[in-house]
CSV table of C-alpha atoms in Angstrom, one decimal:
chain,number,residue,atom,x,y,z
A,178,UNK,CA,-6.8,3.8,-6.4
A,179,UNK,CA,-9.1,6.9,-5.8
A,180,UNK,CA,-8.2,8.8,-2.8
A,181,UNK,CA,-8.7,11.9,-0.8
A,182,UNK,CA,-5.0,12.7,-0.2
A,183,UNK,CA,-5.0,15.8,-2.3
A,184,UNK,CA,-8.2,17.3,-0.9
A,185,UNK,CA,-6.7,16.9,2.7
A,186,UNK,CA,-3.4,18.2,1.7
A,187,UNK,CA,-5.0,21.5,0.1
A,188,UNK,CA,-7.3,21.9,3.2
A,189,UNK,CA,-4.3,22.2,5.4
A,190,UNK,CA,-2.2,24.2,2.7
A,191,UNK,CA,0.6,21.9,2.4
A,192,UNK,CA,2.7,21.5,-0.7
A,193,UNK,CA,3.4,18.4,-2.3
A,194,UNK,CA,7.1,18.9,-1.6
A,195,UNK,CA,6.4,19.5,1.9
A,196,UNK,CA,4.2,16.4,2.6
A,197,UNK,CA,6.9,14.5,0.5
A,198,UNK,CA,9.7,15.5,2.9
A,199,UNK,CA,7.8,14.8,6.0
A,200,UNK,CA,6.9,11.3,5.0
A,201,UNK,CA,10.2,10.7,3.3
A,202,UNK,CA,9.4,10.0,-0.1
A,203,UNK,CA,9.9,12.0,-3.5
A,204,UNK,CA,7.6,14.9,-4.5
A,205,UNK,CA,6.5,12.8,-7.7
A,206,UNK,CA,5.5,9.8,-5.7
A,207,UNK,CA,3.1,12.1,-3.7
A,208,UNK,CA,1.7,13.5,-7.0
A,209,UNK,CA,1.5,9.7,-8.5
A,210,UNK,CA,-0.9,8.8,-5.2
A,211,UNK,CA,-3.0,11.8,-5.6
A,212,UNK,CA,-3.6,11.0,-9.4
A,213,UNK,CA,-4.5,7.3,-8.3
A,214,UNK,CA,-1.3,6.0,-10.5
A,215,UNK,CA,0.5,4.7,-7.7
A,216,UNK,CA,-0.9,2.6,-4.7
A,217,UNK,CA,1.4,3.2,-1.5
A,218,UNK,CA,2.5,0.8,0.9
A,219,UNK,CA,0.5,0.5,4.2
A,220,UNK,CA,3.4,2.0,6.0
A,221,UNK,CA,3.3,5.1,3.5
A,222,UNK,CA,-0.4,5.6,3.8
A,223,UNK,CA,-0.1,5.6,7.8
A,224,UNK,CA,2.8,8.3,7.6
A,225,UNK,CA,0.6,10.2,5.1
A,226,UNK,CA,-2.4,10.1,7.4
A,227,UNK,CA,-0.7,11.1,10.4
A,228,UNK,CA,1.0,14.1,8.7
A,229,UNK,CA,-2.4,15.2,7.3
A,230,UNK,CA,-4.2,14.7,10.5
A,231,UNK,CA,-6.7,12.2,9.1
A,232,UNK,CA,-7.5,8.5,9.3
A,233,UNK,CA,-6.9,5.7,6.7
A,234,UNK,CA,-10.6,5.6,6.2
A,235,UNK,CA,-10.7,9.4,5.5
A,236,UNK,CA,-8.0,9.2,3.0
A,237,UNK,CA,-8.3,6.0,1.2
A,238,UNK,CA,-11.8,4.4,1.8
A,239,UNK,CA,-14.1,4.6,-1.2
A,240,UNK,CA,-17.7,5.4,0.0
A,241,UNK,CA,-20.1,3.2,-2.3
A,242,UNK,CA,-23.0,5.2,-3.6
A,243,UNK,CA,-26.5,3.4,-3.3
B,211,UNK,CA,11.6,-7.1,3.2
B,212,UNK,CA,15.3,-7.5,3.5
B,213,UNK,CA,17.2,-8.7,0.4
B,214,UNK,CA,21.0,-8.2,-0.3
B,215,UNK,CA,19.8,-6.2,-3.5
B,216,UNK,CA,18.7,-3.3,-1.3
B,217,UNK,CA,21.8,-1.3,-1.6
B,218,UNK,CA,21.1,-1.1,-5.2
B,219,UNK,CA,17.7,0.3,-4.8
B,220,UNK,CA,16.5,4.1,-4.2
B,221,UNK,CA,15.0,5.1,-0.9
B,222,UNK,CA,11.7,6.3,-2.5
B,223,UNK,CA,9.4,3.3,-2.6
B,224,UNK,CA,7.9,4.2,-6.1
B,225,UNK,CA,11.4,4.6,-7.6
B,226,UNK,CA,12.3,1.2,-5.6
B,227,UNK,CA,9.2,-0.7,-6.8
B,228,UNK,CA,10.0,0.7,-10.6
B,229,UNK,CA,13.7,-0.3,-10.5
B,230,UNK,CA,12.6,-4.1,-9.2
B,231,UNK,CA,10.7,-4.2,-12.3
B,232,UNK,CA,13.3,-3.1,-14.5
B,233,UNK,CA,15.8,-5.7,-13.0
B,234,UNK,CA,13.3,-8.1,-13.0
B,235,UNK,CA,12.3,-7.7,-16.6
B,236,UNK,CA,15.9,-7.3,-17.7
B,237,UNK,CA,16.5,-10.7,-16.0
B,238,UNK,CA,13.6,-12.6,-18.0
B,239,UNK,CA,14.9,-11.0,-21.1
B,240,UNK,CA,18.5,-12.2,-20.5
B,241,UNK,CA,17.3,-15.7,-19.7
B,242,UNK,CA,15.1,-15.7,-23.0
B,243,UNK,CA,18.2,-14.5,-25.0
B,244,UNK,CA,20.5,-17.1,-23.4
B,245,UNK,CA,17.8,-20.1,-23.8
B,246,UNK,CA,17.6,-19.2,-27.4
B,247,UNK,CA,21.4,-19.0,-27.9
B,248,UNK,CA,21.4,-22.4,-26.1
B,249,UNK,CA,19.0,-24.0,-28.4
B,250,UNK,CA,20.4,-22.4,-31.5
B,251,UNK,CA,24.0,-23.4,-30.4
B,252,UNK,CA,24.5,-26.3,-32.7
B,253,UNK,CA,23.4,-24.2,-35.7
B,254,UNK,CA,25.3,-21.1,-35.1
B,255,UNK,CA,28.8,-20.9,-33.3
B,256,UNK,CA,29.3,-18.0,-30.8
B,257,UNK,CA,32.6,-17.6,-29.0
B,258,UNK,CA,32.1,-17.6,-25.2
B,259,UNK,CA,33.3,-14.0,-25.1
B,260,UNK,CA,30.8,-12.6,-27.4
B,261,UNK,CA,28.0,-14.3,-25.5
B,262,UNK,CA,29.2,-13.0,-22.2
B,263,UNK,CA,29.4,-9.3,-23.5
B,264,UNK,CA,26.1,-9.5,-25.3
B,265,UNK,CA,24.7,-10.8,-22.0
B,266,UNK,CA,26.2,-8.1,-19.8
B,267,UNK,CA,25.2,-5.4,-22.4
B,268,UNK,CA,21.8,-6.4,-22.9
B,269,UNK,CA,21.1,-6.5,-19.3
B,270,UNK,CA,22.6,-3.1,-18.6
B,271,UNK,CA,21.0,-1.6,-21.8
B,272,UNK,CA,17.6,-2.6,-21.3
B,273,UNK,CA,17.7,-1.3,-17.4
B,274,UNK,CA,19.4,2.0,-18.6
B,275,UNK,CA,16.8,2.7,-21.3
B,276,UNK,CA,13.7,1.7,-19.3
B,277,UNK,CA,15.1,4.0,-16.5
B,278,UNK,CA,15.9,6.9,-18.8
B,279,UNK,CA,12.2,6.9,-20.6
B,280,UNK,CA,10.5,6.4,-17.2
B,281,UNK,CA,10.9,10.0,-16.1
B,282,UNK,CA,12.0,8.9,-12.3
B,283,UNK,CA,15.4,10.3,-12.2
B,284,UNK,CA,14.5,14.0,-11.4
B,285,UNK,CA,11.6,13.9,-9.0
B,286,UNK,CA,11.7,17.4,-8.0
B,287,UNK,CA,11.9,19.3,-11.5
B,288,UNK,CA,8.6,20.6,-11.8
B,289,UNK,CA,9.2,24.5,-12.8
B,290,UNK,CA,10.5,25.8,-16.1
B,291,UNK,CA,13.2,27.6,-14.2
B,292,UNK,CA,14.4,24.4,-12.4
B,293,UNK,CA,14.1,22.5,-15.7
B,294,UNK,CA,16.6,25.0,-17.6
B,295,UNK,CA,18.9,25.3,-14.6
B,296,UNK,CA,19.1,21.2,-14.5
B,297,UNK,CA,19.6,21.3,-18.4
B,298,UNK,CA,22.4,23.5,-18.2
B,299,UNK,CA,23.9,21.4,-15.2
B,300,UNK,CA,23.8,18.4,-17.5
B,301,UNK,CA,25.3,20.3,-20.4
B,302,UNK,CA,28.2,21.6,-18.1
B,303,UNK,CA,28.7,17.9,-16.6
B,304,UNK,CA,28.9,16.6,-20.0
B,305,UNK,CA,31.6,19.4,-21.0
B,306,UNK,CA,33.7,18.6,-18.1
B,307,UNK,CA,33.6,14.9,-18.6
B,308,UNK,CA,35.1,15.7,-22.4
B,309,UNK,CA,37.7,17.7,-20.8
B,310,UNK,CA,38.6,15.3,-17.7
B,311,UNK,CA,38.6,12.2,-20.1
B,312,UNK,CA,41.3,13.9,-22.5
B,313,UNK,CA,43.5,15.0,-19.3
B,314,UNK,CA,43.1,11.6,-17.9
B,315,UNK,CA,44.2,10.2,-21.2
B,316,UNK,CA,47.2,12.3,-21.6
B,317,UNK,CA,48.3,11.5,-17.9
B,318,UNK,CA,47.9,7.7,-18.2
B,319,UNK,CA,48.5,7.1,-21.7
B,320,UNK,CA,50.8,10.0,-22.7
B,321,UNK,CA,50.1,12.9,-25.0
B,322,UNK,CA,48.8,11.8,-28.5
B,323,UNK,CA,51.9,12.2,-31.1
B,324,UNK,CA,50.2,13.0,-34.2
B,325,UNK,CA,46.9,14.0,-35.7
B,326,UNK,CA,45.4,10.5,-36.0
B,327,UNK,CA,45.7,9.9,-32.5
B,328,UNK,CA,44.3,13.1,-31.2
B,329,UNK,CA,41.4,12.3,-33.4
B,330,UNK,CA,40.8,9.1,-32.0
B,331,UNK,CA,41.0,10.6,-28.2
B,332,UNK,CA,38.9,13.3,-29.1
B,333,UNK,CA,36.5,11.3,-31.1
B,334,UNK,CA,36.0,8.8,-28.5
B,335,UNK,CA,35.5,11.6,-25.7
B,336,UNK,CA,33.1,13.6,-27.8
B,337,UNK,CA,30.9,10.5,-28.8
B,338,UNK,CA,30.6,9.3,-25.0
B,339,UNK,CA,30.2,13.0,-23.9
B,340,UNK,CA,27.3,13.2,-26.5
B,341,UNK,CA,25.8,10.1,-25.4
B,342,UNK,CA,26.1,11.1,-21.8
B,343,UNK,CA,24.2,14.5,-22.6
B,344,UNK,CA,21.3,12.9,-24.6
B,345,UNK,CA,20.7,10.1,-22.3
B,346,UNK,CA,20.4,12.6,-19.4
B,347,UNK,CA,18.6,15.2,-21.3
B,348,UNK,CA,15.9,12.5,-22.3
B,349,UNK,CA,15.7,11.6,-18.6
B,350,UNK,CA,15.3,15.2,-17.5
B,351,UNK,CA,12.9,15.9,-20.1
B,352,UNK,CA,10.7,13.0,-19.4
B,353,UNK,CA,10.8,13.6,-15.4
B,354,UNK,CA,9.9,17.1,-16.2
B,355,UNK,CA,6.7,16.2,-18.3
B,356,UNK,CA,5.7,13.7,-15.7
B,357,UNK,CA,6.1,16.1,-12.7
B,358,UNK,CA,4.1,18.8,-14.3
B,359,UNK,CA,1.2,16.2,-15.1
B,360,UNK,CA,1.0,15.2,-11.3
B,361,UNK,CA,0.6,18.8,-10.1
């Protein structure tokens, strides 16, 4: 699943390790989410969104191009 | 979701999901092997001990192998320095196991009396230590490779 987690994280200058620690998962899990290789649970999506000060729409909603 | 198996699963949700898949795959594989043995039971005779040992060994071997190659054990090893450090720890741990095994053997079963017994003890502990090192090393190497790709 495509998402904007990496962009949002980098805008805030937060490392993968820091974000992982804050949301209670492994660094590898954050990397997999950013690469679109793992679809996180809704609970984890919300935790990431809160930590990145963004909405679920900002992070996970795909804009369809017309 | 609550389940009694939770105590066997890791905290991290990705690892948890992977482990659940490994357990499930292994369970299905075990079922298939047991079903085949049941069907062929009239053609080949296996004693109960062999079948039970085969079942347990297959279940554990499958999960361990999948876990080892999945690269999910060392989730934080990203740099070359961390990788080298962890590799050193793995080597030392295997070496410690070798020493501890020999000492415990001598304490509980007595000091080997002849060369043959010494060879047996050292042989078994060496093989176990080597398997321990190789499996951990593969897991570490796979984890490091996977982590680097995810940066």
